[in-house]
PDB file of C-alpha atoms in Angstrom:
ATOM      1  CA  UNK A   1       0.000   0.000   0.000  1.00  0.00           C
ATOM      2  CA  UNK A   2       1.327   3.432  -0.988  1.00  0.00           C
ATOM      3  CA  UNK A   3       0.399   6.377   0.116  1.00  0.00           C
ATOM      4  CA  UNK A   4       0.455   9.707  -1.894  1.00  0.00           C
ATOM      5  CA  UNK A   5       0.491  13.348  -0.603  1.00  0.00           C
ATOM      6  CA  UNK A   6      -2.562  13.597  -0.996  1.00  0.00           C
ATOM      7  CA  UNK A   7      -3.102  10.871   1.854  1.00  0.00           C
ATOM      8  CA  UNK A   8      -4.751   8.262  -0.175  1.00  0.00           C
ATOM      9  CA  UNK A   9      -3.500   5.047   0.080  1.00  0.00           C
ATOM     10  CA  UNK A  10      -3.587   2.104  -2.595  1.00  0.00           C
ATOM     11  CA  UNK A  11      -2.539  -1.425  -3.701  1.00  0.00           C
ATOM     12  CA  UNK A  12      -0.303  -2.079  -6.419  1.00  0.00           C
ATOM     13  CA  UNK A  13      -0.480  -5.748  -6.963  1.00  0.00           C
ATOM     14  CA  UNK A  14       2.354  -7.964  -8.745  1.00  0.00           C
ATOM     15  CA  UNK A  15       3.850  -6.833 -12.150  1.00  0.00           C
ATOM     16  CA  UNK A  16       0.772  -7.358 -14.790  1.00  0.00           C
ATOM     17  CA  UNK A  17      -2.043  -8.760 -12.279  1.00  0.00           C
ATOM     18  CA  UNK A  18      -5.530  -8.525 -13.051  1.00  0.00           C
ATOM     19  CA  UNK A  19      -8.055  -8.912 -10.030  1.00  0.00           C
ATOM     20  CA  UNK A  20     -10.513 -11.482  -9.731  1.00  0.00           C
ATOM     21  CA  UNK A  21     -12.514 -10.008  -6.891  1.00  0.00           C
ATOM     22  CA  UNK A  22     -13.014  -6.618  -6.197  1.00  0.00           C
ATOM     23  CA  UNK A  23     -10.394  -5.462  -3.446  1.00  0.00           C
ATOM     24  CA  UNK A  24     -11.473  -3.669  -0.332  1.00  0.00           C
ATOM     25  CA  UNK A  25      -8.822  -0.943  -1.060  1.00  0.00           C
ATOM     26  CA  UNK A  26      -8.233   1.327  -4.074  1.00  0.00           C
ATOM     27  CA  UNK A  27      -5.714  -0.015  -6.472  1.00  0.00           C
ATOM     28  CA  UNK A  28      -3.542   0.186  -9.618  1.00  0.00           C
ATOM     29  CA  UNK A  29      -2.784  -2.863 -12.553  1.00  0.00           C
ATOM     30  CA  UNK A  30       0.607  -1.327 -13.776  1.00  0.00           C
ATOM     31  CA  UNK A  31       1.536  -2.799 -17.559  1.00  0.00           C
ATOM     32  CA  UNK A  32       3.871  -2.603 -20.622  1.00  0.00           C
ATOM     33  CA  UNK A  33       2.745  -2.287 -24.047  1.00  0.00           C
ATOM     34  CA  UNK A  34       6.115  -4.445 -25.176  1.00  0.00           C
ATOM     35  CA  UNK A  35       7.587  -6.766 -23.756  1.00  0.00           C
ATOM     36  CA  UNK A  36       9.646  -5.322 -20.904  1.00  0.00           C
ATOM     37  CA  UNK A  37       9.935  -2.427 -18.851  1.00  0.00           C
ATOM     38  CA  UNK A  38      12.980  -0.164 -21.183  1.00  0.00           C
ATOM     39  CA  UNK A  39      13.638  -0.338 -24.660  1.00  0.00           C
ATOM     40  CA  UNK A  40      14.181  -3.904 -26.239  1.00  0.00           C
ATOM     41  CA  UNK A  41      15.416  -4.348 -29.400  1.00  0.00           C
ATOM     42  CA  UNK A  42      14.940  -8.047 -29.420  1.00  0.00           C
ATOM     43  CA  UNK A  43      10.907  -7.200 -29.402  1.00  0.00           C
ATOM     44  CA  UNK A  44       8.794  -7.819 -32.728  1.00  0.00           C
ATOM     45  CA  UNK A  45       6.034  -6.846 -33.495  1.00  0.00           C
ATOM     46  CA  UNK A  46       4.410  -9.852 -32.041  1.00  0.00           C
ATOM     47  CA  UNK A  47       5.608  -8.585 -28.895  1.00  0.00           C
ATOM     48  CA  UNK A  48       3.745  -5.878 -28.606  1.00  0.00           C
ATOM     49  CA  UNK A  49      -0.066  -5.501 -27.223  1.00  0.00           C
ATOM     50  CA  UNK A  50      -2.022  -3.673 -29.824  1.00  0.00           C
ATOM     51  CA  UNK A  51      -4.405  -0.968 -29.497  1.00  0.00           C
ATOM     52  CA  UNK A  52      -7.120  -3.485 -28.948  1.00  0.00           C
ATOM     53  CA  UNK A  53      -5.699  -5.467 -26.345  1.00  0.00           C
ATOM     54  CA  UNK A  54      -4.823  -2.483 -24.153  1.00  0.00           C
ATOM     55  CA  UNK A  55      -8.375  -1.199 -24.531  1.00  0.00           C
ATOM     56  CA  UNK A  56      -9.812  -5.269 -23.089  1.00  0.00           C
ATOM     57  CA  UNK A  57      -7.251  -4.687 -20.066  1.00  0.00           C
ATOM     58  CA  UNK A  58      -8.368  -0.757 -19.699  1.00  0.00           C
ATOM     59  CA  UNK A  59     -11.938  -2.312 -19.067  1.00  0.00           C
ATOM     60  CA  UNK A  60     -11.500  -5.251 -17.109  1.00  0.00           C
ATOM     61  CA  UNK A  61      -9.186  -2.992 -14.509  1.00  0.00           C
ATOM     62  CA  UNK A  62     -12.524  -0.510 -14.936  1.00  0.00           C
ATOM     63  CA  UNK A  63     -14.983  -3.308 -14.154  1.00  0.00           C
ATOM     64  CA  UNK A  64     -12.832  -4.311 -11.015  1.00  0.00           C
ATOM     65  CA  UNK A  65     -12.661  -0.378 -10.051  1.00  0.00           C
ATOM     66  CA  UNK A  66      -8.826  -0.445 -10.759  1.00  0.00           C
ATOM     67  CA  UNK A  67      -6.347   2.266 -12.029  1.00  0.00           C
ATOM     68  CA  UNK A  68      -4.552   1.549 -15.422  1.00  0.00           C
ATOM     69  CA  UNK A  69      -0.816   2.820 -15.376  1.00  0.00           C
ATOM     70  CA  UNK A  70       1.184   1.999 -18.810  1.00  0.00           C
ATOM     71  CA  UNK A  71       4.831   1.914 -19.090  1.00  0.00           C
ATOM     72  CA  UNK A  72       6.581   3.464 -21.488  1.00  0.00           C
ATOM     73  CA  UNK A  73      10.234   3.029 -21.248  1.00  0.00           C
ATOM     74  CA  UNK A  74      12.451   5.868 -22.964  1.00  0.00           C
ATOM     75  CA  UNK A  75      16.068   4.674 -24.550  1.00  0.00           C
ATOM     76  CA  UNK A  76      19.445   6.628 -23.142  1.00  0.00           C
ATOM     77  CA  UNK A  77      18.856   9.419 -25.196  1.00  0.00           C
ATOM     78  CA  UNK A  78      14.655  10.039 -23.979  1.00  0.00           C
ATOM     79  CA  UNK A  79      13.144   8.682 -27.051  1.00  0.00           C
ATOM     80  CA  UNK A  80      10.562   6.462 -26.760  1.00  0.00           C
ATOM     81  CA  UNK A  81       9.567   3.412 -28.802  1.00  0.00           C
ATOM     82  CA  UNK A  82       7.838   4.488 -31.983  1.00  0.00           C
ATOM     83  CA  UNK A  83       5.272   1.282 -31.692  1.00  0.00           C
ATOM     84  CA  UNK A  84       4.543   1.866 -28.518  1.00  0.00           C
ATOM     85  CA  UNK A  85       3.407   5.065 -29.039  1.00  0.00           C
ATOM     86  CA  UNK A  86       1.279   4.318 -32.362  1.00  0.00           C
ATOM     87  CA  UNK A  87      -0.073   1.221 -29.822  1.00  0.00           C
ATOM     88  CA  UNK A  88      -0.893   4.156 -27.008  1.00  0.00           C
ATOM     89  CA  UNK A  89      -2.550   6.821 -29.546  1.00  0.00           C
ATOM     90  CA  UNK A  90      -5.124   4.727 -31.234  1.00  0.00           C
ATOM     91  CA  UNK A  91      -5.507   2.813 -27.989  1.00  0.00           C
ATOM     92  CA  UNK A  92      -6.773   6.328 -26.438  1.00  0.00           C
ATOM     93  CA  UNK A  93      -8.948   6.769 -29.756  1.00  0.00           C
ATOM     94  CA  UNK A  94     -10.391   3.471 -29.203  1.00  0.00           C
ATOM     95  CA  UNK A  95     -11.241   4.435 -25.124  1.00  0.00           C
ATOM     96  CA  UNK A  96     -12.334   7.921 -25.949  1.00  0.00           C
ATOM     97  CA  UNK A  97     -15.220   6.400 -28.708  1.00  0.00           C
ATOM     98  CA  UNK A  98     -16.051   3.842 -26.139  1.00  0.00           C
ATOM     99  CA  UNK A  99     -16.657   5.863 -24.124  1.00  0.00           C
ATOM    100  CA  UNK A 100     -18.171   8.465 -25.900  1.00  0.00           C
ATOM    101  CA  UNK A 101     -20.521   5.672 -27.210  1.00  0.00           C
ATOM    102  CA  UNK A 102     -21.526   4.359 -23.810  1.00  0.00           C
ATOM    103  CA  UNK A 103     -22.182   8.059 -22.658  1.00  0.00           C
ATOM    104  CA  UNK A 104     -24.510   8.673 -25.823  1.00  0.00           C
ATOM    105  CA  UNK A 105     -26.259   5.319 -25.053  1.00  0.00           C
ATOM    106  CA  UNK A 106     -27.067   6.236 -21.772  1.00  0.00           C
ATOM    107  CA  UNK A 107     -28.168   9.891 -22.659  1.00  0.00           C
ATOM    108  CA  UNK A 108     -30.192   8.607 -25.566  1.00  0.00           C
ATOM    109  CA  UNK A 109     -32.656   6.536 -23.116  1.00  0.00           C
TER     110      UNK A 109
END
């Protein structure tokens, strides 16, 4: 359990753990979009989760009341992983029209 400055505490569970039951305290499902936690440039492109994939894990963490943290590891120089990033932009597309569609679905009835 950590506890911020702002005097909240939560639980960060094991690298990449998704909740079965719905913990009594608030907590965070930290991820990569690659493989590891820096740059590796033994990853393919199989390696990486795609847009779609990140978007599932975004809503089972919501279902289970969880925070979503994603990793993205800069190289030496700050530059960050150019597939990574594509993953993370339409990934945010893809939550923003979910959302936008579940918010219009509501509305509309």
């Amino acid at each position: 359990v950590s506890t911020q400055s702002t005097g909240i505490s939560f639980r960060v569970y094991e690298d990449r753990a998704i909740l079965k039951t719905l913990p009594q305290v608030p907590w965070e499902h930290i991820n990569t979009i690659g493989l590891s936690w820096g740059i590796n440039k033994a990853q393919r492109k199989e390696h990486y989760k795609t847009a779609e994939q990140l978007l599932e894990l975004h809503q089972d963490i919501a279902k289970m009341k969880g925070r979503f943290c994603l990793n993205l590891g800069p190289d030496r120089d700050g530059a960050l992983d150019p597939q990574e990033v594509e993953a993370l932009l339409k990934f945010a597309q893809l939550r923003d029209n979910a959302e936008s569609s579940t918010t219009t679905t509501t509305t509309k009835k």
